[in-house]
PDB file of C-alpha atoms in Angstrom:
ATOM      1  CA  UNK A   1     114.695 -32.150 179.301  1.00  0.00           C
ATOM      2  CA  UNK A   2     114.672 -29.760 176.164  1.00  0.00           C
ATOM      3  CA  UNK A   3     116.490 -26.800 175.217  1.00  0.00           C
ATOM      4  CA  UNK A   4     114.068 -24.260 175.803  1.00  0.00           C
ATOM      5  CA  UNK A   5     112.918 -21.645 178.379  1.00  0.00           C
ATOM      6  CA  UNK A   6     111.528 -22.608 182.080  1.00  0.00           C
ATOM      7  CA  UNK A   7     112.041 -23.211 185.527  1.00  0.00           C
ATOM      8  CA  UNK A   8     113.929 -25.967 187.514  1.00  0.00           C
ATOM      9  CA  UNK A   9     114.741 -27.143 190.708  1.00  0.00           C
ATOM     10  CA  UNK A  10     117.895 -29.135 191.231  1.00  0.00           C
ATOM     11  CA  UNK A  11     117.806 -31.611 193.717  1.00  0.00           C
ATOM     12  CA  UNK A  12     121.304 -31.926 195.548  1.00  0.00           C
ATOM     13  CA  UNK A  13     122.938 -34.550 198.291  1.00  0.00           C
ATOM     14  CA  UNK A  14     125.319 -33.238 200.521  1.00  0.00           C
ATOM     15  CA  UNK A  15     127.157 -36.293 202.603  1.00  0.00           C
ATOM     16  CA  UNK A  16     129.159 -34.130 205.159  1.00  0.00           C
ATOM     17  CA  UNK A  17     129.216 -31.100 207.163  1.00  0.00           C
ATOM     18  CA  UNK A  18     131.430 -28.329 205.621  1.00  0.00           C
ATOM     19  CA  UNK A  19     131.915 -24.655 205.706  1.00  0.00           C
ATOM     20  CA  UNK A  20     131.360 -22.590 202.401  1.00  0.00           C
ATOM     21  CA  UNK A  21     132.052 -18.847 201.861  1.00  0.00           C
ATOM     22  CA  UNK A  22     129.858 -17.711 198.836  1.00  0.00           C
ATOM     23  CA  UNK A  23     130.522 -14.123 197.743  1.00  0.00           C
ATOM     24  CA  UNK A  24     128.603 -11.506 199.341  1.00  0.00           C
ATOM     25  CA  UNK A  25     126.239 -13.678 200.624  1.00  0.00           C
ATOM     26  CA  UNK A  26     129.216 -14.721 203.168  1.00  0.00           C
ATOM     27  CA  UNK A  27     129.667 -17.932 205.322  1.00  0.00           C
ATOM     28  CA  UNK A  28     127.154 -20.830 205.185  1.00  0.00           C
ATOM     29  CA  UNK A  29     127.420 -24.476 206.835  1.00  0.00           C
ATOM     30  CA  UNK A  30     125.723 -26.891 204.896  1.00  0.00           C
ATOM     31  CA  UNK A  31     124.691 -29.868 206.918  1.00  0.00           C
ATOM     32  CA  UNK A  32     124.297 -33.320 205.393  1.00  0.00           C
ATOM     33  CA  UNK A  33     121.047 -33.831 203.588  1.00  0.00           C
ATOM     34  CA  UNK A  34     119.333 -32.688 200.779  1.00  0.00           C
ATOM     35  CA  UNK A  35     119.388 -29.047 199.057  1.00  0.00           C
ATOM     36  CA  UNK A  36     116.692 -27.957 196.444  1.00  0.00           C
ATOM     37  CA  UNK A  37     117.655 -24.938 194.471  1.00  0.00           C
ATOM     38  CA  UNK A  38     115.061 -23.183 192.421  1.00  0.00           C
ATOM     39  CA  UNK A  39     115.988 -21.100 189.141  1.00  0.00           C
ATOM     40  CA  UNK A  40     114.744 -20.322 186.024  1.00  0.00           C
ATOM     41  CA  UNK A  41     116.306 -20.374 182.657  1.00  0.00           C
ATOM     42  CA  UNK A  42     115.233 -17.978 179.852  1.00  0.00           C
ATOM     43  CA  UNK A  43     118.547 -17.627 177.965  1.00  0.00           C
ATOM     44  CA  UNK A  44     119.993 -19.512 175.220  1.00  0.00           C
ATOM     45  CA  UNK A  45     119.832 -23.088 175.664  1.00  0.00           C
ATOM     46  CA  UNK A  46     116.908 -22.710 178.238  1.00  0.00           C
ATOM     47  CA  UNK A  47     116.478 -25.247 180.784  1.00  0.00           C
ATOM     48  CA  UNK A  48     118.916 -27.627 179.518  1.00  0.00           C
ATOM     49  CA  UNK A  49     121.868 -25.317 178.949  1.00  0.00           C
ATOM     50  CA  UNK A  50     121.324 -24.109 182.629  1.00  0.00           C
ATOM     51  CA  UNK A  51     121.294 -27.025 184.384  1.00  0.00           C
ATOM     52  CA  UNK A  52     124.379 -28.576 182.261  1.00  0.00           C
ATOM     53  CA  UNK A  53     126.105 -25.622 183.826  1.00  0.00           C
ATOM     54  CA  UNK A  54     125.271 -26.334 187.194  1.00  0.00           C
ATOM     55  CA  UNK A  55     126.308 -29.978 186.741  1.00  0.00           C
ATOM     56  CA  UNK A  56     129.649 -28.992 185.564  1.00  0.00           C
ATOM     57  CA  UNK A  57     132.365 -29.757 188.136  1.00  0.00           C
ATOM     58  CA  UNK A  58     134.743 -27.223 186.874  1.00  0.00           C
ATOM     59  CA  UNK A  59     133.535 -23.445 185.999  1.00  0.00           C
ATOM     60  CA  UNK A  60     133.670 -20.138 187.678  1.00  0.00           C
ATOM     61  CA  UNK A  61     131.419 -19.303 190.412  1.00  0.00           C
ATOM     62  CA  UNK A  62     128.991 -16.893 188.971  1.00  0.00           C
ATOM     63  CA  UNK A  63     125.896 -17.571 190.759  1.00  0.00           C
ATOM     64  CA  UNK A  64     125.318 -18.701 194.645  1.00  0.00           C
ATOM     65  CA  UNK A  65     124.587 -22.400 193.512  1.00  0.00           C
ATOM     66  CA  UNK A  66     127.994 -22.459 191.808  1.00  0.00           C
ATOM     67  CA  UNK A  67     129.664 -22.782 195.224  1.00  0.00           C
ATOM     68  CA  UNK A  68     127.391 -25.719 196.646  1.00  0.00           C
ATOM     69  CA  UNK A  69     127.036 -27.719 193.337  1.00  0.00           C
ATOM     70  CA  UNK A  70     130.555 -28.763 193.603  1.00  0.00           C
ATOM     71  CA  UNK A  71     130.144 -29.773 196.787  1.00  0.00           C
ATOM     72  CA  UNK A  72     127.179 -32.283 196.376  1.00  0.00           C
ATOM     73  CA  UNK A  73     126.006 -34.887 194.305  1.00  0.00           C
ATOM     74  CA  UNK A  74     123.096 -34.152 191.857  1.00  0.00           C
ATOM     75  CA  UNK A  75     120.294 -36.466 192.239  1.00  0.00           C
ATOM     76  CA  UNK A  76     117.581 -34.942 189.919  1.00  0.00           C
ATOM     77  CA  UNK A  77     116.081 -31.998 188.513  1.00  0.00           C
ATOM     78  CA  UNK A  78     112.383 -31.015 188.682  1.00  0.00           C
ATOM     79  CA  UNK A  79     111.639 -28.734 185.774  1.00  0.00           C
ATOM     80  CA  UNK A  80     108.738 -27.000 183.736  1.00  0.00           C
ATOM     81  CA  UNK A  81     109.164 -25.826 180.062  1.00  0.00           C
ATOM     82  CA  UNK A  82     107.400 -22.616 179.432  1.00  0.00           C
ATOM     83  CA  UNK A  83     107.498 -19.109 178.926  1.00  0.00           C
ATOM     84  CA  UNK A  84     106.083 -18.085 182.560  1.00  0.00           C
ATOM     85  CA  UNK A  85     108.565 -17.545 185.554  1.00  0.00           C
ATOM     86  CA  UNK A  86     107.451 -20.004 188.327  1.00  0.00           C
ATOM     87  CA  UNK A  87     110.350 -19.777 190.358  1.00  0.00           C
ATOM     88  CA  UNK A  88     109.188 -17.491 192.834  1.00  0.00           C
ATOM     89  CA  UNK A  89     105.920 -19.718 193.310  1.00  0.00           C
ATOM     90  CA  UNK A  90     107.923 -22.717 193.667  1.00  0.00           C
ATOM     91  CA  UNK A  91     110.414 -21.078 196.228  1.00  0.00           C
ATOM     92  CA  UNK A  92     107.012 -19.939 198.406  1.00  0.00           C
ATOM     93  CA  UNK A  93     105.590 -23.790 197.999  1.00  0.00           C
ATOM     94  CA  UNK A  94     109.126 -25.041 199.294  1.00  0.00           C
ATOM     95  CA  UNK A  95     108.860 -22.566 201.729  1.00  0.00           C
ATOM     96  CA  UNK A  96     105.500 -23.671 203.070  1.00  0.00           C
ATOM     97  CA  UNK A  97     106.232 -27.308 202.922  1.00  0.00           C
ATOM     98  CA  UNK A  98     107.125 -28.927 206.345  1.00  0.00           C
ATOM     99  CA  UNK A  99     110.602 -30.420 206.769  1.00  0.00           C
ATOM    100  CA  UNK A 100     112.253 -27.822 204.465  1.00  0.00           C
ATOM    101  CA  UNK A 101     114.827 -25.262 206.042  1.00  0.00           C
ATOM    102  CA  UNK A 102     115.170 -22.124 203.774  1.00  0.00           C
ATOM    103  CA  UNK A 103     119.011 -21.130 203.593  1.00  0.00           C
ATOM    104  CA  UNK A 104     117.884 -17.232 204.202  1.00  0.00           C
ATOM    105  CA  UNK A 105     119.375 -15.097 201.368  1.00  0.00           C
ATOM    106  CA  UNK A 106     120.797 -17.807 198.792  1.00  0.00           C
ATOM    107  CA  UNK A 107     119.861 -17.474 195.256  1.00  0.00           C
ATOM    108  CA  UNK A 108     117.378 -14.464 195.353  1.00  0.00           C
ATOM    109  CA  UNK A 109     119.265 -11.390 195.541  1.00  0.00           C
ATOM    110  CA  UNK A 110     117.253 -10.113 192.379  1.00  0.00           C
ATOM    111  CA  UNK A 111     113.836 -10.662 194.004  1.00  0.00           C
ATOM    112  CA  UNK A 112     112.063 -10.244 197.354  1.00  0.00           C
ATOM    113  CA  UNK A 113     111.866 -14.226 198.038  1.00  0.00           C
ATOM    114  CA  UNK A 114     113.271 -15.231 201.324  1.00  0.00           C
ATOM    115  CA  UNK A 115     115.330 -17.891 199.543  1.00  0.00           C
ATOM    116  CA  UNK A 116     115.924 -20.080 196.532  1.00  0.00           C
ATOM    117  CA  UNK A 117     117.759 -22.880 198.149  1.00  0.00           C
ATOM    118  CA  UNK A 118     116.070 -25.253 200.663  1.00  0.00           C
ATOM    119  CA  UNK A 119     117.514 -28.133 203.036  1.00  0.00           C
ATOM    120  CA  UNK A 120     115.676 -31.107 204.198  1.00  0.00           C
ATOM    121  CA  UNK A 121     116.838 -34.239 205.859  1.00  0.00           C
ATOM    122  CA  UNK A 122     114.904 -36.555 203.682  1.00  0.00           C
ATOM    123  CA  UNK A 123     114.820 -37.714 200.143  1.00  0.00           C
ATOM    124  CA  UNK A 124     112.502 -34.598 198.463  1.00  0.00           C
ATOM    125  CA  UNK A 125     109.447 -35.815 197.355  1.00  0.00           C
ATOM    126  CA  UNK A 126     108.427 -34.756 193.690  1.00  0.00           C
ATOM    127  CA  UNK A 127     104.655 -35.835 193.658  1.00  0.00           C
ATOM    128  CA  UNK A 128     104.374 -33.575 196.991  1.00  0.00           C
ATOM    129  CA  UNK A 129     106.074 -30.573 195.350  1.00  0.00           C
ATOM    130  CA  UNK A 130     103.950 -31.185 192.373  1.00  0.00           C
ATOM    131  CA  UNK A 131     100.946 -31.155 194.369  1.00  0.00           C
ATOM    132  CA  UNK A 132     102.005 -27.561 195.987  1.00  0.00           C
ATOM    133  CA  UNK A 133     103.449 -26.006 192.713  1.00  0.00           C
ATOM    134  CA  UNK A 134     102.293 -24.362 190.047  1.00  0.00           C
ATOM    135  CA  UNK A 135     102.728 -26.001 186.381  1.00  0.00           C
ATOM    136  CA  UNK A 136     103.590 -29.262 185.066  1.00  0.00           C
ATOM    137  CA  UNK A 137     106.148 -30.630 186.687  1.00  0.00           C
ATOM    138  CA  UNK A 138     108.756 -33.209 185.003  1.00  0.00           C
ATOM    139  CA  UNK A 139     111.665 -35.391 185.996  1.00  0.00           C
ATOM    140  CA  UNK A 140     114.923 -35.894 185.144  1.00  0.00           C
ATOM    141  CA  UNK A 141     117.255 -38.304 187.273  1.00  0.00           C
ATOM    142  CA  UNK A 142     120.916 -37.372 187.262  1.00  0.00           C
ATOM    143  CA  UNK A 143     122.634 -40.189 185.319  1.00  0.00           C
ATOM    144  CA  UNK A 144     125.213 -40.878 188.046  1.00  0.00           C
ATOM    145  CA  UNK A 145     122.571 -40.866 190.765  1.00  0.00           C
ATOM    146  CA  UNK A 146     121.822 -44.540 192.092  1.00  0.00           C
ATOM    147  CA  UNK A 147     118.216 -43.753 190.874  1.00  0.00           C
ATOM    148  CA  UNK A 148     116.243 -44.633 187.907  1.00  0.00           C
ATOM    149  CA  UNK A 149     117.103 -42.181 184.987  1.00  0.00           C
ATOM    150  CA  UNK A 150     113.745 -42.406 183.112  1.00  0.00           C
ATOM    151  CA  UNK A 151     111.628 -39.259 183.008  1.00  0.00           C
ATOM    152  CA  UNK A 152     108.583 -38.907 184.756  1.00  0.00           C
ATOM    153  CA  UNK A 153     105.660 -36.551 184.663  1.00  0.00           C
ATOM    154  CA  UNK A 154     103.885 -34.811 187.428  1.00  0.00           C
ATOM    155  CA  UNK A 155     100.823 -32.372 186.411  1.00  0.00           C
ATOM    156  CA  UNK A 156      99.290 -29.981 188.247  1.00  0.00           C
TER     157      UNK A 156
END
């Protein structure tokens, strides 16, 4: 993952049912399972800096995802470097996939998307997502996850 602009999907695992109060969004009750948060990073440090911020345990809660990321275990990041904002297309691709439940209004207060956060009870499949999404999808597995930490590439 490079310090360049792009789009990313943060894959998180939640192990227990809980209740969160997320700013103006209000209360959500995250169920156990996997969560996929879609975002973009076009500021200084690009995707690498934004993802590093999301993965920090101690941080000010600025975005909706900041409240959830402290609760969940990071599993992986799917990302694509480039100047095109793909987050809305990626959110739509996830919305259209079976077994994905959108968390209404999460992470999308600045756009018309239904959600930028999706929940699934099963391990998210990057190959399936890559087939539905725009751009070349790369994978970074989080070092603390019990998965291989090597990078993979999926092309569309």
